[in-house]
PDB file of C-alpha atoms and ligand atoms in Angstrom:
ATOM      1  CA  UNK A 935       9.994  66.121 -31.827  1.00 78.00           C
ATOM      2  CA  UNK A 936      10.854  62.707 -30.436  1.00 96.00           C
ATOM      3  CA  UNK A 937       8.188  60.560 -28.922  1.00 98.00           C
ATOM      4  CA  UNK A 938       8.184  57.156 -26.986  1.00 98.00           C
ATOM      5  CA  UNK A 939       5.544  54.586 -27.498  1.00 98.00           C
ATOM      6  CA  UNK A 940       5.452  51.081 -25.892  1.00 99.00           C
ATOM      7  CA  UNK A 941       5.181  48.012 -28.228  1.00 99.00           C
ATOM      8  CA  UNK A 942       4.675  43.920 -27.487  1.00 99.00           C
ATOM      9  CA  UNK A 943       5.260  41.798 -29.802  1.00 99.00           C
ATOM     10  CA  UNK A 944       2.807  39.423 -28.999  1.00 99.00           C
ATOM     11  CA  UNK A 945       2.534  35.820 -27.878  1.00 98.00           C
ATOM     12  CA  UNK A 946       1.074  34.373 -31.354  1.00 98.00           C
ATOM     13  CA  UNK A 947       4.452  35.969 -33.183  1.00 99.00           C
ATOM     14  CA  UNK A 948       6.733  34.794 -30.683  1.00 99.00           C
ATOM     15  CA  UNK A 949       5.600  31.166 -31.144  1.00 98.00           C
ATOM     16  CA  UNK A 950       5.798  31.672 -35.352  1.00 98.00           C
ATOM     17  CA  UNK A 951       9.132  33.130 -35.237  1.00 98.00           C
ATOM     18  CA  UNK A 952       8.143  36.260 -36.518  1.00 98.00           C
ATOM     19  CA  UNK A 953       9.896  38.277 -34.313  1.00 98.00           C
ATOM     20  CA  UNK A 954      12.935  39.050 -36.353  1.00 98.00           C
ATOM     21  CA  UNK A 955      11.099  39.942 -39.031  1.00 98.00           C
ATOM     22  CA  UNK A 956       8.626  42.547 -36.940  1.00 99.00           C
ATOM     23  CA  UNK A 957      11.535  43.943 -35.176  1.00 98.00           C
ATOM     24  CA  UNK A 958      13.119  44.678 -38.838  1.00 98.00           C
ATOM     25  CA  UNK A 959      10.184  45.838 -39.981  1.00 98.00           C
ATOM     26  CA  UNK A 960       9.859  48.842 -36.800  1.00 98.00           C
ATOM     27  CA  UNK A 961      13.453  49.315 -37.327  1.00 98.00           C
ATOM     28  CA  UNK A 962      13.635  49.901 -41.001  1.00 98.00           C
ATOM     29  CA  UNK A 963      10.760  52.320 -40.370  1.00 98.00           C
ATOM     30  CA  UNK A 964      12.997  54.921 -38.541  1.00 98.00           C
ATOM     31  CA  UNK A 965      12.056  53.693 -34.999  1.00 98.00           C
ATOM     32  CA  UNK A 966      15.248  53.579 -32.705  1.00 98.00           C
ATOM     33  CA  UNK A 967      14.317  50.426 -29.843  1.00 98.00           C
ATOM     34  CA  UNK A 968      14.847  52.353 -26.738  1.00 98.00           C
ATOM     35  CA  UNK A 969      14.508  48.873 -24.389  1.00 98.00           C
ATOM     36  CA  UNK A 970      13.366  45.461 -25.060  1.00 98.00           C
ATOM     37  CA  UNK A 971      12.829  42.540 -22.822  1.00 98.00           C
ATOM     38  CA  UNK A 972      11.404  39.257 -23.535  1.00 98.00           C
ATOM     39  CA  UNK A 973       9.318  38.078 -20.609  1.00 98.00           C
ATOM     40  CA  UNK A 974       6.795  35.515 -19.641  1.00 98.00           C
ATOM     41  CA  UNK A 975       3.755  37.186 -18.098  1.00 98.00           C
ATOM     42  CA  UNK A 976       1.273  36.433 -15.446  1.00 98.00           C
ATOM     43  CA  UNK A 977      -2.638  36.700 -15.993  1.00 98.00           C
ATOM     44  CA  UNK A 978      -2.886  39.293 -12.988  1.00 98.00           C
ATOM     45  CA  UNK A 979       0.060  41.097 -15.145  1.00 98.00           C
ATOM     46  CA  UNK A 980      -1.968  40.980 -18.352  1.00 98.00           C
ATOM     47  CA  UNK A 981      -5.111  42.171 -16.390  1.00 98.00           C
ATOM     48  CA  UNK A 982      -3.309  44.756 -14.861  1.00 98.00           C
ATOM     49  CA  UNK A 983      -1.973  46.065 -18.085  1.00 98.00           C
ATOM     50  CA  UNK A 984      -5.856  45.607 -20.475  1.00 98.00           C
ATOM     51  CA  UNK A 985      -7.649  47.091 -17.279  1.00 97.00           C
ATOM     52  CA  UNK A 986      -9.159  50.080 -19.967  1.00 96.00           C
ATOM     53  CA  UNK A 987     -10.595  46.675 -21.354  1.00 97.00           C
ATOM     54  CA  UNK A 988     -11.848  45.041 -18.374  1.00 97.00           C
ATOM     55  CA  UNK A 989     -15.498  43.942 -18.560  1.00 96.00           C
ATOM     56  CA  UNK A 990     -15.623  43.386 -22.304  1.00 98.00           C
ATOM     57  CA  UNK A 991     -16.383  40.011 -23.770  1.00 98.00           C
ATOM     58  CA  UNK A 992     -13.290  39.152 -25.264  1.00 98.00           C
ATOM     59  CA  UNK A 993     -10.823  40.251 -21.454  1.00 98.00           C
ATOM     60  CA  UNK A 994     -10.751  36.567 -20.108  1.00 98.00           C
ATOM     61  CA  UNK A 995      -9.872  35.476 -23.777  1.00 98.00           C
ATOM     62  CA  UNK A 996      -7.874  38.506 -24.401  1.00 98.00           C
ATOM     63  CA  UNK A 997      -5.680  38.176 -20.797  1.00 98.00           C
ATOM     64  CA  UNK A 998      -5.357  34.262 -21.299  1.00 98.00           C
ATOM     65  CA  UNK A 999      -3.853  34.600 -24.460  1.00 98.00           C
ATOM     66  CA  UNK A1000      -1.295  37.689 -23.411  1.00 98.00           C
ATOM     67  CA  UNK A1001      -0.116  35.632 -20.750  1.00 98.00           C
ATOM     68  CA  UNK A1002       0.023  32.006 -23.119  1.00 98.00           C
ATOM     69  CA  UNK A1003       3.770  32.155 -23.542  1.00 98.00           C
ATOM     70  CA  UNK A1004       6.921  34.603 -23.993  1.00 98.00           C
ATOM     71  CA  UNK A1005       6.579  37.721 -25.555  1.00 99.00           C
ATOM     72  CA  UNK A1006       8.719  40.733 -25.946  1.00 99.00           C
ATOM     73  CA  UNK A1007       8.335  44.192 -24.411  1.00 99.00           C
ATOM     74  CA  UNK A1008       9.475  47.318 -25.921  1.00 98.00           C
ATOM     75  CA  UNK A1009       9.958  51.145 -25.655  1.00 98.00           C
ATOM     76  CA  UNK A1010      10.019  52.816 -29.059  1.00 98.00           C
ATOM     77  CA  UNK A1011      10.998  55.934 -30.249  1.00 98.00           C
ATOM     78  CA  UNK A1012      10.842  58.739 -33.137  1.00 98.00           C
ATOM     79  CA  UNK A1013       9.066  61.319 -34.096  1.00 98.00           C
ATOM     80  CA  UNK A1014       5.563  61.014 -33.909  1.00 98.00           C
ATOM     81  CA  UNK A1015       6.134  57.677 -32.852  1.00 98.00           C
ATOM     82  CA  UNK A1016       2.661  56.804 -31.541  1.00 98.00           C
ATOM     83  CA  UNK A1017       0.908  57.463 -34.595  1.00 98.00           C
ATOM     84  CA  UNK A1018       3.793  56.451 -37.177  1.00 98.00           C
ATOM     85  CA  UNK A1019       3.767  52.605 -34.579  1.00 99.00           C
ATOM     86  CA  UNK A1020      -0.010  52.285 -34.791  1.00 98.00           C
ATOM     87  CA  UNK A1021      -0.246  53.126 -38.832  1.00 98.00           C
ATOM     88  CA  UNK A1022       2.718  50.630 -38.995  1.00 99.00           C
ATOM     89  CA  UNK A1023       0.920  48.201 -36.895  1.00 98.00           C
ATOM     90  CA  UNK A1024      -2.460  47.810 -39.022  1.00 98.00           C
ATOM     91  CA  UNK A1025      -6.154  47.717 -38.176  1.00 98.00           C
ATOM     92  CA  UNK A1026      -6.532  45.599 -35.139  1.00 98.00           C
ATOM     93  CA  UNK A1027      -8.121  42.660 -37.196  1.00 98.00           C
ATOM     94  CA  UNK A1028      -5.939  41.933 -39.974  1.00 98.00           C
ATOM     95  CA  UNK A1029      -8.866  41.008 -42.228  1.00 98.00           C
ATOM     96  CA  UNK A1030      -9.368  45.073 -42.190  1.00 98.00           C
ATOM     97  CA  UNK A1031      -5.427  45.752 -42.576  1.00 98.00           C
ATOM     98  CA  UNK A1032      -3.485  47.615 -44.669  1.00 98.00           C
ATOM     99  CA  UNK A1033      -1.499  45.982 -47.061  1.00 98.00           C
ATOM    100  CA  UNK A1034       2.303  45.926 -46.017  1.00 98.00           C
ATOM    101  CA  UNK A1035       1.602  46.754 -42.370  1.00 98.00           C
ATOM    102  CA  UNK A1036       2.831  44.496 -39.496  1.00 98.00           C
ATOM    103  CA  UNK A1037      -0.816  42.792 -38.730  1.00 98.00           C
ATOM    104  CA  UNK A1038      -1.307  42.224 -42.629  1.00 98.00           C
ATOM    105  CA  UNK A1039       1.915  40.728 -42.766  1.00 98.00           C
ATOM    106  CA  UNK A1040       1.808  38.689 -39.490  1.00 98.00           C
ATOM    107  CA  UNK A1041      -0.971  38.592 -37.609  1.00 98.00           C
ATOM    108  CA  UNK A1042      -3.241  34.992 -37.583  1.00 96.00           C
ATOM    109  CA  UNK A1043      -6.841  36.635 -36.138  1.00 98.00           C
ATOM    110  CA  UNK A1044      -8.760  39.659 -34.348  1.00 98.00           C
ATOM    111  CA  UNK A1045      -7.313  38.431 -30.876  1.00 98.00           C
ATOM    112  CA  UNK A1046      -3.881  37.018 -32.148  1.00 98.00           C
ATOM    113  CA  UNK A1047      -2.740  40.185 -33.890  1.00 98.00           C
ATOM    114  CA  UNK A1048       1.229  39.591 -33.647  1.00 98.00           C
ATOM    115  CA  UNK A1049       1.646  43.241 -32.332  1.00 99.00           C
ATOM    116  CA  UNK A1050       0.431  45.988 -29.556  1.00 98.00           C
ATOM    117  CA  UNK A1051       0.635  49.685 -29.791  1.00 98.00           C
ATOM    118  CA  UNK A1052       0.325  52.873 -27.340  1.00 98.00           C
ATOM    119  CA  UNK A1053      -2.680  54.453 -28.802  1.00 98.00           C
ATOM    120  CA  UNK A1054      -2.183  58.217 -27.237  1.00 98.00           C
ATOM    121  CA  UNK A1055       0.355  59.934 -24.924  1.00 98.00           C
ATOM    122  CA  UNK A1056      -1.025  58.989 -21.212  1.00 98.00           C
ATOM    123  CA  UNK A1057      -1.275  55.230 -22.524  1.00 98.00           C
ATOM    124  CA  UNK A1058       2.123  55.475 -23.398  1.00 98.00           C
ATOM    125  CA  UNK A1059       3.412  57.010 -20.206  1.00 98.00           C
ATOM    126  CA  UNK A1060       1.461  54.561 -18.420  1.00 98.00           C
ATOM    127  CA  UNK A1061       2.347  51.119 -20.402  1.00 98.00           C
ATOM    128  CA  UNK A1062       6.202  52.014 -20.148  1.00 98.00           C
ATOM    129  CA  UNK A1063       6.008  52.567 -16.326  1.00 98.00           C
ATOM    130  CA  UNK A1064       4.128  49.573 -16.227  1.00 98.00           C
ATOM    131  CA  UNK A1065       6.797  47.165 -17.403  1.00 98.00           C
ATOM    132  CA  UNK A1066       9.930  49.187 -17.396  1.00 98.00           C
ATOM    133  CA  UNK A1067      12.036  51.321 -14.558  1.00 98.00           C
ATOM    134  CA  UNK A1068      13.744  54.389 -15.154  1.00 96.00           C
ATOM    135  CA  UNK A1069      17.055  52.668 -14.977  1.00 97.00           C
ATOM    136  CA  UNK A1070      15.899  51.022 -17.940  1.00 97.00           C
ATOM    137  CA  UNK A1071      15.592  53.465 -20.166  1.00 97.00           C
ATOM    138  CA  UNK A1072      18.435  56.025 -19.641  1.00 87.00           C
TER     139      UNK A1072
HETATM  140  P1  ATP B1314      -3.675  46.827 -29.090  1.00 58.27           P
HETATM  141  O1  ATP B1314      -4.205  47.256 -27.723  1.00 58.27           O
HETATM  142  O2  ATP B1314      -3.107  45.414 -28.191  1.00 58.27           O
HETATM  143  O3  ATP B1314      -2.633  47.306 -29.382  1.00 58.27           O
HETATM  144  P2  ATP B1314      -5.795  47.612 -30.383  1.00 58.27           P
HETATM  145  O4  ATP B1314      -5.753  49.118 -29.843  1.00 58.27           O
HETATM  146  O5  ATP B1314      -5.732  47.836 -31.808  1.00 58.27           O
HETATM  147  O6  ATP B1314      -4.577  46.543 -29.916  1.00 58.27           O
HETATM  148  P3  ATP B1314      -7.959  47.233 -28.277  1.00 58.27           P
HETATM  149  O7  ATP B1314      -9.311  47.639 -29.053  1.00 58.27           O
HETATM  150  O8  ATP B1314      -7.647  48.015 -27.667  1.00 58.27           O
HETATM  151  O9  ATP B1314      -7.420  47.225 -29.876  1.00 58.27           O
HETATM  152  O10 ATP B1314      -7.867  45.723 -28.541  1.00 58.27           O
HETATM  153  C1  ATP B1314      -6.964  45.257 -27.813  1.00 58.27           C
HETATM  154  C2  ATP B1314      -6.692  43.657 -27.814  1.00 58.27           C
HETATM  155  O11 ATP B1314      -7.641  42.900 -27.412  1.00 58.27           O
HETATM  156  C3  ATP B1314      -6.279  43.871 -29.438  1.00 58.27           C
HETATM  157  O12 ATP B1314      -5.374  43.603 -30.188  1.00 58.27           O
HETATM  158  C4  ATP B1314      -6.593  42.181 -29.811  1.00 58.27           C
HETATM  159  O13 ATP B1314      -5.620  41.521 -29.610  1.00 58.27           O
HETATM  160  C5  ATP B1314      -7.768  41.895 -28.733  1.00 58.27           C
HETATM  161  N1  ATP B1314      -9.513  42.184 -29.421  1.00 58.27           N
HETATM  162  C6  ATP B1314      -9.694  43.820 -29.217  1.00 58.27           C
HETATM  163  N2  ATP B1314     -11.118  43.531 -30.119  1.00 58.27           N
HETATM  164  C7  ATP B1314     -11.523  42.423 -29.597  1.00 58.27           C
HETATM  165  C8  ATP B1314     -12.239  41.187 -30.057  1.00 58.27           C
HETATM  166  N3  ATP B1314     -13.725  42.174 -30.795  1.00 58.27           N
HETATM  167  N4  ATP B1314     -12.752  39.657 -30.068  1.00 58.27           N
HETATM  168  C9  ATP B1314     -11.530  39.546 -29.689  1.00 58.27           C
HETATM  169  N5  ATP B1314     -10.024  40.205 -29.427  1.00 58.27           N
HETATM  170  C10 ATP B1314     -10.406  41.700 -29.292  1.00 58.27           C
HETATM  171 MG1   MG B1315      -5.365  49.235 -27.495  1.00 58.27          MG
END
């Protein structure tokens, strides 16, 4: 059954001009790009988005990084989109990512790891609603 997930091409990948290659990999894997927009987010917006990680040692660095330059916010759709995107992304730490995954191909480090993908149905719903209005997804 078609499912939606939320994804970000993170600022490191945008800076390195990997956006096109990452979108091509997502497109080829069968995802529909339901919505996409470029944004430069504030540290406060990043903190709200990653609220689940508040208090972790990497929270301040992570939210500084996510607000360090433009990124692309996306809603993607396909059967089993949430799990399939996580698989296509590869492990959080690119050193552990499988060959051919987006993070293996394009991530520079554990923090600057090129792409975000929702990890469950409830987080996907929260994340889509955090960045997109209903009319943008019609
Ligand atoms: P994301 O939520 O961005 O899709 P993820 O679900 O694979 O990634 P999380 O555990 O949710 O990983 O961590 C969120 C993000 O925080 C990671 O993608 C990475 O950028 C950063 N991060 C996670 N763990 C660390 C760490 N130990 N040190 C530095 N940064 C980290
Ligand atoms: Mg996560």
